[in-house]
């Protein structure tokens, strides 16, 4: 989760708007 927060606080994320970002540690992949 910390990596997602750090990215969203960085300058590189300035163009991201209205995105849903799953910060679940890849747990969602195990459901497929």
XYZ file of N, CA and C in Angstrom:
96
model
N 0.833 -1.190 0.000
C 0.000 0.000 0.000
C 0.874 1.249 0.000
N 1.980 1.180 0.697
C 2.878 2.331 0.772
C 3.430 2.740 -0.580
N 3.707 1.751 -1.439
C 4.212 2.070 -2.781
C 3.176 2.835 -3.596
N 1.909 2.463 -3.456
C 0.839 3.159 -4.183
C 0.712 4.590 -3.684
N 0.759 4.766 -2.392
C 0.666 6.110 -1.813
C 1.842 6.965 -2.258
N 3.039 6.396 -2.237
C 4.221 7.148 -2.665
C 4.122 7.539 -4.134
N 3.632 6.631 -4.971
C 3.481 6.956 -6.390
C 2.449 8.060 -6.590
N 1.305 7.944 -5.936
C 0.253 8.945 -6.118
C 0.667 10.316 -5.595
N 1.576 10.351 -4.643
C 2.069 11.626 -4.115
C 3.196 12.202 -4.966
N 3.689 11.422 -5.918
C 4.816 11.874 -6.730
C 4.345 12.703 -7.924
N 5.298 13.344 -8.552
C 5.020 14.164 -9.737
C 4.563 13.304 -10.915
N 5.031 12.051 -10.982
C 4.684 11.162 -12.099
C 3.189 10.853 -12.151
N 2.497 10.956 -11.043
C 1.080 10.633 -11.006
C 0.196 11.845 -11.276
N 0.769 12.938 -11.703
C 0.002 14.176 -11.869
C -1.050 14.085 -12.971
N -0.913 13.157 -13.890
C -1.882 13.025 -14.979
C -2.990 12.014 -14.685
N -2.917 11.324 -13.563
C -3.933 10.327 -13.220
C -5.122 11.034 -12.585
N -6.295 10.836 -13.165
C -7.522 11.395 -12.600
C -8.622 10.348 -12.669
N -9.368 10.199 -11.619
C -10.520 9.304 -11.604
C -10.197 7.838 -11.811
N -9.081 7.371 -11.302
C -8.694 5.969 -11.480
C -8.945 5.183 -10.200
N -9.348 3.940 -10.352
C -9.468 3.014 -9.223
C -8.233 2.127 -9.229
N -7.441 2.240 -8.207
C -6.202 1.474 -8.121
C -6.333 0.489 -6.968
N -6.277 -0.798 -7.280
C -6.369 -1.831 -6.244
C -5.028 -1.947 -5.532
N -5.023 -1.645 -4.257
C -3.799 -1.761 -3.455
C -3.992 -2.902 -2.470
N -4.123 -4.122 -3.017
C -4.434 -5.282 -2.187
C -3.301 -6.294 -2.125
N -2.112 -5.901 -2.535
C -0.985 -6.819 -2.506
C -1.136 -7.984 -3.459
N -1.810 -7.770 -4.585
C -2.059 -8.780 -5.626
C -2.981 -9.898 -5.164
N -3.737 -9.688 -4.110
C -4.681 -10.703 -3.647
C -5.804 -10.910 -4.652
N -6.144 -9.888 -5.429
C -7.199 -9.997 -6.432
C -6.852 -10.964 -7.546
N -5.580 -11.157 -7.818
C -5.158 -12.079 -8.875
C -5.457 -13.527 -8.514
N -5.488 -13.844 -7.236
C -5.720 -15.230 -6.831
C -7.177 -15.643 -7.012
N -8.054 -14.695 -7.250
C -9.473 -14.999 -7.430
C -9.793 -15.469 -8.833
N -8.891 -15.244 -9.771
C -9.143 -15.600 -11.169
C -8.787 -17.031 -11.437
